[in-house]
Amino acid sequence: MLTKSAAKAFFLGGTALCSIAFVLLTMDTLKQMPDRSNQDQMSESVVRGHHIWNQNNCMGCHTIMGEGAYYAPELTKVMERRSHEWIAEFLKDPERMYPGRRKMTKYAMFDPEEVGAEVAAGNVADVVAFFTWVGEIDLNGFPSEPDMSFGANASTTSLIDTSVDSSLASAPEYFKTICMSCHSVGLQGGNVGPALDGVADRYDADYLSKWVSDPQSIKADTTMPNFGLKGEQLEEILTFLATLTEKE
Ligand code: HEC
Ligand code: HEC
């Protein structure tokens, strides 16, 4: 049994020791915080993006770092599966990239026609800057992969393995991040539209050019979006599509 004074000493000593440990650990956490949260990367654009996030109550449907509602995909690491271009296309009109799905709100502020291209582009860039910054916070592996098994697949260049299908080695960036969110090549990519393997055998160059630059001109009710592709970017994609012939 402890004597009364020993118990008192044990209590005071224990409390002091734990308090010191607590203060040291708190200091350690505070010291690591700027590194882990990339404070120095928090540009004005990131802050504006955060503002857009709050003002439009994106959290009413989405979570970031686990905070928000569970209706829509978790977005902390969204930049690992979506490119800047994809997000820009998506925010302009969310249903285009998820044809026939439950709809995400279409925000007028992102519509270049309504707001003026510069302002709208700025908005998307700010949202992307915010997502990029959030994505770089060291969260010890949180969150786990969200369930994106429906419709438009995750699609960033880093997720596409060209060693599985070498025909993708020459694919333009835009094709990998935008087209492949809906189309597959060699079993990689989305399943919203048909697989594009062998597409150059099925259609001639003129048809493909017309289809890719303006799908609705061929089939008025198609759900494939018109991306307004033209010039060099369109050429690059068509050149690549021409390489997609049936393999023996
Ligand atoms: C009414 C609910 C709702 C609100 C509000 C909302 N979203 Fe969404 N969002 C969705 C749903 C649902 C999806 C999944 C696509 C689908 O099923 O249409 C989605 C998908 C996304 C995606 C694509 C995720 C991926 O990897 O495919 C991004 C990016 C996104 N939302 C950003 C935003 C931003 C930014 C805001 C605020 C400006 C916002 N969302 C507000 C419902 C919402
Ligand atoms: C939002 C999803 C989506 C995206 C993104 C998309 N497509 Fe499509 N695409 C479709 C759908 C759906 C069809 C089938 C259309 C139909 O028959 O109405 C289609 C059809 C096609 C076809 C005809 C294929 C065939 O076998 O009939 C080609 C070629 C094509 N897309 C190329 C592209 C290219 C190139 C891109 C990128 C610039 C692209 N698509 C982006 C949804 C998409």
Short mmCIF file of N, CA, C and O in Angstrom, two decimals, residues 39-161:
data_model
loop_
_atom_site.label_atom_id
_atom_site.label_comp_id
_atom_site.label_asym_id
_atom_site.label_seq_id
_atom_site.Cartn_x
_atom_site.Cartn_y
_atom_site.Cartn_z
N GLN A 39 1.25 24.44 -46.27
CA GLN A 39 0.77 25.81 -46.11
C GLN A 39 1.37 26.77 -47.13
O GLN A 39 0.70 27.67 -47.60
N ASP A 40 2.63 26.53 -47.48
CA ASP A 40 3.27 27.46 -48.40
C ASP A 40 2.70 27.36 -49.82
O ASP A 40 2.93 28.23 -50.64
N GLN A 41 1.97 26.28 -50.09
CA GLN A 41 1.36 26.13 -51.42
C GLN A 41 -0.02 26.78 -51.48
O GLN A 41 -0.69 26.72 -52.49
N MET A 42 -0.46 27.36 -50.36
CA MET A 42 -1.82 27.89 -50.33
C MET A 42 -1.88 29.24 -51.02
O MET A 42 -1.82 30.29 -50.39
N SER A 43 -2.02 29.20 -52.34
CA SER A 43 -2.01 30.43 -53.13
C SER A 43 -3.37 31.13 -53.03
O SER A 43 -4.31 30.58 -52.48
N GLU A 44 -3.45 32.32 -53.62
CA GLU A 44 -4.73 33.04 -53.63
C GLU A 44 -5.78 32.25 -54.38
O GLU A 44 -6.97 32.27 -54.04
N SER A 45 -5.34 31.55 -55.41
CA SER A 45 -6.27 30.75 -56.21
C SER A 45 -6.89 29.64 -55.36
O SER A 45 -8.08 29.36 -55.46
N VAL A 46 -6.05 29.02 -54.51
CA VAL A 46 -6.56 27.97 -53.62
C VAL A 46 -7.63 28.55 -52.69
O VAL A 46 -8.69 27.95 -52.49
N VAL A 47 -7.34 29.74 -52.17
CA VAL A 47 -8.28 30.37 -51.24
C VAL A 47 -9.60 30.70 -51.96
O VAL A 47 -10.69 30.45 -51.44
N ARG A 48 -9.48 31.20 -53.20
CA ARG A 48 -10.71 31.49 -53.97
C ARG A 48 -11.48 30.21 -54.24
O ARG A 48 -12.71 30.18 -54.17
N GLY A 49 -10.75 29.14 -54.56
CA GLY A 49 -11.39 27.85 -54.81
C GLY A 49 -12.14 27.36 -53.58
O GLY A 49 -13.25 26.86 -53.67
N HIS A 50 -11.52 27.55 -52.43
CA HIS A 50 -12.15 27.15 -51.17
C HIS A 50 -13.43 27.95 -50.95
O HIS A 50 -14.45 27.43 -50.50
N HIS A 51 -13.35 29.23 -51.32
CA HIS A 51 -14.50 30.12 -51.20
C HIS A 51 -15.66 29.61 -52.07
O HIS A 51 -16.80 29.55 -51.64
N ILE A 52 -15.33 29.23 -53.31
CA ILE A 52 -16.35 28.69 -54.23
C ILE A 52 -16.95 27.42 -53.62
O ILE A 52 -18.16 27.21 -53.64
N TRP A 53 -16.08 26.60 -53.06
CA TRP A 53 -16.51 25.35 -52.42
C TRP A 53 -17.53 25.63 -51.31
O TRP A 53 -18.59 25.01 -51.24
N ASN A 54 -17.22 26.62 -50.46
CA ASN A 54 -18.12 26.94 -49.35
C ASN A 54 -19.40 27.63 -49.82
O ASN A 54 -20.50 27.28 -49.41
N GLN A 55 -19.23 28.62 -50.70
CA GLN A 55 -20.36 29.42 -51.14
C GLN A 55 -21.43 28.60 -51.81
O GLN A 55 -22.61 28.89 -51.71
N ASN A 56 -21.00 27.57 -52.54
CA ASN A 56 -21.97 26.78 -53.30
C ASN A 56 -22.41 25.52 -52.56
O ASN A 56 -23.09 24.68 -53.11
N ASN A 57 -21.94 25.43 -51.33
CA ASN A 57 -22.33 24.29 -50.50
C ASN A 57 -22.07 22.95 -51.20
O ASN A 57 -22.93 22.07 -51.20
N CYS A 58 -20.92 22.81 -51.79
CA CYS A 58 -20.55 21.54 -52.42
C CYS A 58 -20.58 20.44 -51.37
O CYS A 58 -20.83 19.27 -51.67
N MET A 59 -20.32 20.82 -50.13
CA MET A 59 -20.31 19.87 -49.03
C MET A 59 -21.68 19.32 -48.70
O MET A 59 -21.80 18.38 -47.93
N GLY A 60 -22.73 19.96 -49.27
CA GLY A 60 -24.08 19.44 -49.07
C GLY A 60 -24.24 18.07 -49.70
O GLY A 60 -25.17 17.33 -49.38
N CYS A 61 -23.34 17.72 -50.62
CA CYS A 61 -23.40 16.42 -51.29
C CYS A 61 -22.09 15.65 -51.16
O CYS A 61 -22.08 14.43 -51.11
N HIS A 62 -20.95 16.38 -51.18
CA HIS A 62 -19.63 15.75 -51.20
C HIS A 62 -18.95 15.82 -49.85
O HIS A 62 -19.28 16.69 -49.04
N THR A 63 -17.93 14.99 -49.65
CA THR A 63 -17.04 15.16 -48.51
C THR A 63 -15.65 15.53 -49.00
O THR A 63 -15.24 15.15 -50.09
N ILE A 64 -14.95 16.31 -48.17
CA ILE A 64 -13.51 16.52 -48.33
C ILE A 64 -12.91 16.23 -46.97
O ILE A 64 -13.41 16.73 -45.96
N MET A 65 -11.90 15.42 -46.93
CA MET A 65 -11.30 14.96 -45.67
C MET A 65 -12.37 14.40 -44.74
O MET A 65 -12.32 14.60 -43.52
N GLY A 66 -13.35 13.76 -45.31
CA GLY A 66 -14.37 13.10 -44.51
C GLY A 66 -15.47 14.02 -44.03
O GLY A 66 -16.45 13.59 -43.43
N GLU A 67 -15.33 15.32 -44.32
CA GLU A 67 -16.31 16.27 -43.80
C GLU A 67 -17.31 16.62 -44.89
O GLU A 67 -16.92 17.01 -45.99
N GLY A 68 -18.58 16.50 -44.60
CA GLY A 68 -19.62 16.82 -45.57
C GLY A 68 -20.66 15.73 -45.63
O GLY A 68 -20.82 14.96 -44.69
N ALA A 69 -21.36 15.67 -46.78
CA ALA A 69 -22.45 14.69 -46.91
C ALA A 69 -22.01 13.51 -47.78
O ALA A 69 -21.10 13.63 -48.58
N TYR A 70 -22.70 12.41 -47.63
CA TYR A 70 -22.27 11.17 -48.27
C TYR A 70 -23.08 10.81 -49.51
O TYR A 70 -23.18 9.67 -49.88
N TYR A 71 -23.62 11.83 -50.17
CA TYR A 71 -24.43 11.57 -51.36
C TYR A 71 -23.56 11.37 -52.59
O TYR A 71 -23.85 10.55 -53.45
N ALA A 72 -22.48 12.13 -52.66
CA ALA A 72 -21.66 12.16 -53.87
C ALA A 72 -20.23 11.74 -53.53
O ALA A 72 -19.86 11.70 -52.36
N PRO A 73 -19.41 11.45 -54.57
CA PRO A 73 -18.06 10.93 -54.29
C PRO A 73 -17.21 11.83 -53.37
O PRO A 73 -17.32 13.05 -53.43
N GLU A 74 -16.39 11.19 -52.56
CA GLU A 74 -15.40 11.88 -51.72
C GLU A 74 -14.39 12.55 -52.67
O GLU A 74 -13.98 11.95 -53.65
N LEU A 75 -14.05 13.81 -52.39
CA LEU A 75 -13.24 14.55 -53.37
C LEU A 75 -11.82 14.90 -52.91
O LEU A 75 -11.10 15.59 -53.63
N THR A 76 -11.40 14.41 -51.74
CA THR A 76 -10.07 14.79 -51.25
C THR A 76 -8.98 14.50 -52.28
O THR A 76 -8.11 15.31 -52.52
N LYS A 77 -9.05 13.33 -52.90
CA LYS A 77 -8.00 12.93 -53.83
C LYS A 77 -8.49 12.95 -55.28
O LYS A 77 -8.01 12.18 -56.11
N VAL A 78 -9.45 13.81 -55.56
CA VAL A 78 -10.06 13.80 -56.89
C VAL A 78 -9.03 14.05 -58.01
O VAL A 78 -9.15 13.52 -59.10
N MET A 79 -7.97 14.83 -57.70
CA MET A 79 -6.97 15.11 -58.74
C MET A 79 -6.12 13.90 -59.08
O MET A 79 -5.38 13.92 -60.05
N GLU A 80 -6.22 12.85 -58.28
CA GLU A 80 -5.50 11.62 -58.65
C GLU A 80 -6.27 10.84 -59.70
O GLU A 80 -5.73 9.95 -60.33
N ARG A 81 -7.57 11.13 -59.85
CA ARG A 81 -8.33 10.38 -60.85
C ARG A 81 -8.92 11.25 -61.95
O ARG A 81 -9.45 10.74 -62.93
N ARG A 82 -8.85 12.58 -61.81
CA ARG A 82 -9.41 13.46 -62.84
C ARG A 82 -8.40 14.52 -63.21
O ARG A 82 -7.73 15.08 -62.35
N SER A 83 -8.37 14.86 -64.51
CA SER A 83 -7.46 15.92 -64.94
C SER A 83 -8.17 17.27 -64.84
O SER A 83 -9.39 17.33 -64.70
N HIS A 84 -7.39 18.33 -64.94
CA HIS A 84 -7.94 19.69 -64.97
C HIS A 84 -8.99 19.80 -66.08
O HIS A 84 -10.09 20.31 -65.86
N GLU A 85 -8.65 19.28 -67.28
CA GLU A 85 -9.59 19.38 -68.42
C GLU A 85 -10.89 18.65 -68.12
O GLU A 85 -11.97 19.13 -68.45
N TRP A 86 -10.76 17.49 -67.50
CA TRP A 86 -11.98 16.72 -67.22
C TRP A 86 -12.89 17.50 -66.27
O TRP A 86 -14.09 17.60 -66.49
N ILE A 87 -12.30 18.07 -65.23
CA ILE A 87 -13.10 18.81 -64.25
C ILE A 87 -13.73 20.04 -64.90
O ILE A 87 -14.88 20.37 -64.65
N ALA A 88 -12.97 20.69 -65.79
CA ALA A 88 -13.51 21.85 -66.49
C ALA A 88 -14.72 21.44 -67.33
O ALA A 88 -15.77 22.08 -67.29
N GLU A 89 -14.58 20.35 -68.09
CA GLU A 89 -15.69 19.87 -68.91
C GLU A 89 -16.87 19.49 -68.04
O GLU A 89 -18.02 19.77 -68.35
N PHE A 90 -16.57 18.83 -66.93
CA PHE A 90 -17.60 18.33 -66.04
C PHE A 90 -18.38 19.46 -65.38
O PHE A 90 -19.61 19.45 -65.36
N LEU A 91 -17.68 20.46 -64.87
CA LEU A 91 -18.37 21.52 -64.13
C LEU A 91 -19.23 22.38 -65.05
O LEU A 91 -20.22 22.94 -64.63
N LYS A 92 -18.83 22.45 -66.34
CA LYS A 92 -19.64 23.21 -67.29
C LYS A 92 -21.05 22.63 -67.36
O LYS A 92 -22.02 23.35 -67.48
N ASP A 93 -21.12 21.33 -67.33
CA ASP A 93 -22.42 20.65 -67.39
C ASP A 93 -22.24 19.20 -66.93
O ASP A 93 -21.96 18.32 -67.74
N PRO A 94 -22.40 18.97 -65.61
CA PRO A 94 -22.06 17.65 -65.03
C PRO A 94 -22.72 16.47 -65.73
O PRO A 94 -22.13 15.41 -65.85
N GLU A 95 -23.91 16.64 -66.24
CA GLU A 95 -24.59 15.48 -66.79
C GLU A 95 -23.95 14.98 -68.07
O GLU A 95 -24.10 13.81 -68.45
N ARG A 96 -23.21 15.87 -68.75
CA ARG A 96 -22.56 15.43 -69.99
C ARG A 96 -21.59 14.29 -69.74
O ARG A 96 -21.48 13.38 -70.55
N MET A 97 -20.85 14.37 -68.63
CA MET A 97 -19.84 13.36 -68.38
C MET A 97 -20.43 12.13 -67.67
O MET A 97 -19.79 11.11 -67.53
N TYR A 98 -21.65 12.27 -67.20
CA TYR A 98 -22.35 11.13 -66.57
C TYR A 98 -23.74 11.02 -67.20
O TYR A 98 -24.74 11.24 -66.53
N PRO A 99 -23.80 10.69 -68.51
CA PRO A 99 -25.10 10.73 -69.19
C PRO A 99 -26.13 9.87 -68.49
O PRO A 99 -25.85 8.72 -68.14
N GLY A 100 -27.31 10.45 -68.25
CA GLY A 100 -28.43 9.70 -67.73
C GLY A 100 -28.32 9.34 -66.25
O GLY A 100 -29.15 8.62 -65.73
N ARG A 101 -27.30 9.87 -65.58
CA ARG A 101 -27.16 9.57 -64.15
C ARG A 101 -27.91 10.59 -63.32
O ARG A 101 -28.38 11.59 -63.82
N ARG A 102 -27.98 10.34 -62.01
CA ARG A 102 -28.49 11.38 -61.13
C ARG A 102 -27.65 12.62 -61.38
O ARG A 102 -26.46 12.53 -61.65
N LYS A 103 -28.26 13.76 -61.29
CA LYS A 103 -27.55 14.95 -61.73
C LYS A 103 -26.87 15.68 -60.59
O LYS A 103 -27.45 15.86 -59.54
N MET A 104 -25.67 16.11 -60.87
CA MET A 104 -25.06 17.08 -59.98
C MET A 104 -25.55 18.45 -60.43
O MET A 104 -25.82 18.65 -61.60
N THR A 105 -25.67 19.36 -59.48
CA THR A 105 -26.12 20.71 -59.80
C THR A 105 -25.25 21.31 -60.90
O THR A 105 -24.03 21.18 -60.86
N LYS A 106 -25.90 21.96 -61.85
CA LYS A 106 -25.14 22.66 -62.87
C LYS A 106 -24.98 24.10 -62.41
O LYS A 106 -25.97 24.81 -62.23
N TYR A 107 -23.75 24.50 -62.18
CA TYR A 107 -23.50 25.84 -61.66
C TYR A 107 -23.27 26.83 -62.79
O TYR A 107 -22.34 26.68 -63.57
N ALA A 108 -24.13 27.86 -62.84
CA ALA A 108 -24.04 28.83 -63.93
C ALA A 108 -22.68 29.52 -63.95
O ALA A 108 -22.18 29.89 -65.00
N MET A 109 -22.08 29.68 -62.78
CA MET A 109 -20.81 30.43 -62.74
C MET A 109 -19.72 29.77 -63.59
O MET A 109 -18.76 30.41 -63.96
N PHE A 110 -19.89 28.49 -63.90
CA PHE A 110 -18.87 27.82 -64.69
C PHE A 110 -19.15 27.84 -66.17
O PHE A 110 -18.39 27.35 -66.96
N ASP A 111 -20.32 28.39 -66.53
CA ASP A 111 -20.71 28.37 -67.93
C ASP A 111 -20.02 29.51 -68.68
O ASP A 111 -20.36 30.67 -68.48
N PRO A 112 -19.07 29.20 -69.54
CA PRO A 112 -18.31 30.26 -70.21
C PRO A 112 -19.21 31.18 -71.02
O PRO A 112 -18.99 32.39 -71.06
N GLU A 113 -20.26 30.62 -71.66
CA GLU A 113 -21.14 31.46 -72.47
C GLU A 113 -21.84 32.51 -71.62
O GLU A 113 -22.00 33.65 -72.03
N GLU A 114 -22.22 32.12 -70.43
CA GLU A 114 -22.99 33.04 -69.59
C GLU A 114 -22.11 34.08 -68.89
O GLU A 114 -22.50 35.21 -68.70
N VAL A 115 -20.95 33.64 -68.45
CA VAL A 115 -20.15 34.52 -67.60
C VAL A 115 -19.00 35.19 -68.36
O VAL A 115 -18.42 36.14 -67.87
N GLY A 116 -18.68 34.69 -69.53
CA GLY A 116 -17.50 35.17 -70.22
C GLY A 116 -16.37 34.21 -69.95
O GLY A 116 -16.10 33.89 -68.79
N ALA A 117 -15.73 33.76 -71.03
CA ALA A 117 -14.76 32.66 -70.95
C ALA A 117 -13.72 32.85 -69.85
O ALA A 117 -13.41 31.94 -69.12
N GLU A 118 -13.22 34.07 -69.73
CA GLU A 118 -12.11 34.30 -68.82
C GLU A 118 -12.50 34.04 -67.36
O GLU A 118 -11.81 33.34 -66.64
N VAL A 119 -13.64 34.61 -66.98
CA VAL A 119 -14.11 34.46 -65.61
C VAL A 119 -14.37 33.00 -65.28
O VAL A 119 -13.94 32.49 -64.26
N ALA A 120 -15.06 32.32 -66.22
CA ALA A 120 -15.41 30.92 -65.98
C ALA A 120 -14.16 30.07 -65.87
O ALA A 120 -14.05 29.23 -64.98
N ALA A 121 -13.20 30.32 -66.78
CA ALA A 121 -11.96 29.55 -66.74
C ALA A 121 -11.28 29.77 -65.40
O ALA A 121 -10.77 28.85 -64.79
N GLY A 122 -11.31 31.02 -64.95
CA GLY A 122 -10.74 31.35 -63.65
C GLY A 122 -11.39 30.55 -62.55
O GLY A 122 -10.72 30.00 -61.68
N ASN A 123 -12.67 30.46 -62.59
CA ASN A 123 -13.39 29.72 -61.57
C ASN A 123 -12.97 28.27 -61.51
O ASN A 123 -12.68 27.75 -60.45
N VAL A 124 -12.95 27.63 -62.66
CA VAL A 124 -12.58 26.22 -62.70
C VAL A 124 -11.14 26.06 -62.23
O VAL A 124 -10.83 25.17 -61.43
N ALA A 125 -10.29 26.97 -62.68
CA ALA A 125 -8.88 26.89 -62.27
C ALA A 125 -8.76 27.00 -60.75
O ALA A 125 -7.93 26.32 -60.14
N ASP A 126 -9.58 27.86 -60.15
CA ASP A 126 -9.52 28.02 -58.70
C ASP A 126 -10.01 26.76 -57.99
O ASP A 126 -9.42 26.32 -57.00
N VAL A 127 -11.08 26.18 -58.49
CA VAL A 127 -11.59 24.94 -57.88
C VAL A 127 -10.53 23.85 -58.00
O VAL A 127 -10.25 23.12 -57.04
N VAL A 128 -9.91 23.78 -59.17
CA VAL A 128 -8.87 22.78 -59.40
C VAL A 128 -7.67 23.04 -58.47
O VAL A 128 -7.11 22.11 -57.89
N ALA A 129 -7.32 24.32 -58.31
CA ALA A 129 -6.20 24.66 -57.42
C ALA A 129 -6.53 24.21 -56.00
O ALA A 129 -5.68 23.66 -55.29
N PHE A 130 -7.76 24.43 -55.59
CA PHE A 130 -8.19 24.02 -54.25
C PHE A 130 -8.11 22.50 -54.11
O PHE A 130 -7.54 21.98 -53.14
N PHE A 131 -8.65 21.77 -55.09
CA PHE A 131 -8.59 20.30 -55.05
C PHE A 131 -7.14 19.81 -55.02
O PHE A 131 -6.81 18.85 -54.34
N THR A 132 -6.30 20.47 -55.82
CA THR A 132 -4.90 20.05 -55.89
C THR A 132 -4.24 20.22 -54.54
O THR A 132 -3.54 19.33 -54.05
N TRP A 133 -4.50 21.37 -53.92
CA TRP A 133 -3.89 21.65 -52.62
C TRP A 133 -4.39 20.63 -51.57
O TRP A 133 -3.61 20.03 -50.84
N VAL A 134 -5.71 20.44 -51.54
CA VAL A 134 -6.27 19.48 -50.57
C VAL A 134 -5.67 18.09 -50.79
O VAL A 134 -5.32 17.40 -49.84
N GLY A 135 -5.53 17.73 -52.06
CA GLY A 135 -5.03 16.39 -52.39
C GLY A 135 -3.61 16.16 -51.92
O GLY A 135 -3.19 15.02 -51.76
N GLU A 136 -2.86 17.27 -51.73
CA GLU A 136 -1.47 17.11 -51.34
C GLU A 136 -1.25 17.10 -49.83
O GLU A 136 -0.13 16.91 -49.36
N ILE A 137 -2.31 17.31 -49.08
CA ILE A 137 -2.17 17.23 -47.62
C ILE A 137 -1.88 15.79 -47.24
O ILE A 137 -2.49 14.86 -47.76
N ASP A 138 -0.91 15.62 -46.34
CA ASP A 138 -0.54 14.27 -45.91
C ASP A 138 -1.54 13.78 -44.87
O ASP A 138 -1.56 14.27 -43.74
N LEU A 139 -2.40 12.86 -45.26
CA LEU A 139 -3.47 12.42 -44.36
C LEU A 139 -3.25 10.98 -43.89
O LEU A 139 -4.21 10.29 -43.54
N ASN A 140 -2.02 10.54 -43.92
CA ASN A 140 -1.72 9.17 -43.50
C ASN A 140 -2.57 8.13 -44.22
O ASN A 140 -3.06 7.19 -43.61
N GLY A 141 -2.78 8.34 -45.52
CA GLY A 141 -3.49 7.32 -46.29
C GLY A 141 -5.00 7.49 -46.34
O GLY A 141 -5.67 6.77 -47.06
N PHE A 142 -5.55 8.45 -45.60
CA PHE A 142 -6.98 8.71 -45.68
C PHE A 142 -7.26 9.55 -46.92
O PHE A 142 -6.45 10.40 -47.25
N PRO A 143 -8.36 9.46 -47.61
CA PRO A 143 -9.41 8.46 -47.45
C PRO A 143 -9.12 7.25 -48.31
O PRO A 143 -8.26 7.31 -49.19
N SER A 144 -9.85 6.18 -48.11
CA SER A 144 -9.72 5.04 -49.01
C SER A 144 -10.40 5.39 -50.33
O SER A 144 -11.13 6.38 -50.42
N GLU A 145 -10.14 4.59 -51.34
CA GLU A 145 -10.70 4.84 -52.67
C GLU A 145 -12.23 4.92 -52.63
O GLU A 145 -12.87 4.01 -52.12
N PRO A 146 -12.82 6.00 -53.20
CA PRO A 146 -14.28 6.02 -53.25
C PRO A 146 -14.79 5.04 -54.29
O PRO A 146 -14.05 4.64 -55.18
N ASP A 147 -16.04 4.66 -54.17
CA ASP A 147 -16.62 3.74 -55.14
C ASP A 147 -16.98 4.51 -56.41
O ASP A 147 -17.91 5.30 -56.43
N MET A 148 -16.18 4.32 -57.46
CA MET A 148 -16.43 5.02 -58.71
C MET A 148 -16.78 4.00 -59.80
O MET A 148 -16.48 4.20 -60.97
N SER A 149 -17.39 2.90 -59.39
CA SER A 149 -17.58 1.80 -60.33
C SER A 149 -18.65 2.11 -61.37
O SER A 149 -18.76 1.42 -62.36
N PHE A 150 -19.45 3.17 -61.12
CA PHE A 150 -20.48 3.49 -62.09
C PHE A 150 -19.93 4.36 -63.20
O PHE A 150 -19.02 5.14 -63.00
N GLY A 151 -20.51 4.22 -64.38
CA GLY A 151 -20.29 5.15 -65.49
C GLY A 151 -18.87 5.56 -65.76
O GLY A 151 -17.98 4.72 -65.89
N ALA A 152 -18.67 6.87 -65.83
CA ALA A 152 -17.38 7.42 -66.24
C ALA A 152 -16.29 6.99 -65.26
O ALA A 152 -16.33 7.32 -64.09
N ASN A 153 -15.33 6.26 -65.77
CA ASN A 153 -14.28 5.71 -64.91
C ASN A 153 -13.25 6.76 -64.51
O ASN A 153 -13.11 7.77 -65.17
N ALA A 154 -12.54 6.43 -63.46
CA ALA A 154 -11.40 7.25 -63.09
C ALA A 154 -10.46 7.33 -64.28
O ALA A 154 -10.27 6.35 -64.98
N SER A 155 -9.91 8.49 -64.52
CA SER A 155 -9.11 8.63 -65.72
C SER A 155 -8.07 9.71 -65.55
O SER A 155 -8.35 10.88 -65.71
N THR A 156 -6.90 9.35 -65.15
CA THR A 156 -5.78 10.27 -65.27
C THR A 156 -4.67 9.49 -65.94
O THR A 156 -4.68 8.27 -65.94
N THR A 157 -3.75 10.24 -66.52
CA THR A 157 -2.68 9.60 -67.25
C THR A 157 -1.96 8.59 -66.37
O THR A 157 -1.59 7.52 -66.81
N SER A 158 -1.81 8.93 -65.08
CA SER A 158 -1.02 8.06 -64.22
C SER A 158 -1.73 6.74 -63.93
O SER A 158 -1.11 5.78 -63.52
N LEU A 159 -3.06 6.70 -64.17
CA LEU A 159 -3.78 5.46 -63.89
C LEU A 159 -3.78 4.52 -65.10
O LEU A 159 -4.18 3.38 -65.01
N ILE A 160 -3.37 5.05 -66.26
CA ILE A 160 -3.42 4.23 -67.46
C ILE A 160 -2.06 3.56 -67.69
O ILE A 160 -1.03 4.22 -67.73
N ASP A 161 -2.10 2.24 -67.75
CA ASP A 161 -0.86 1.47 -67.83
C ASP A 161 -0.57 1.12 -69.30
O ASP A 161 -1.21 0.25 -69.88
#
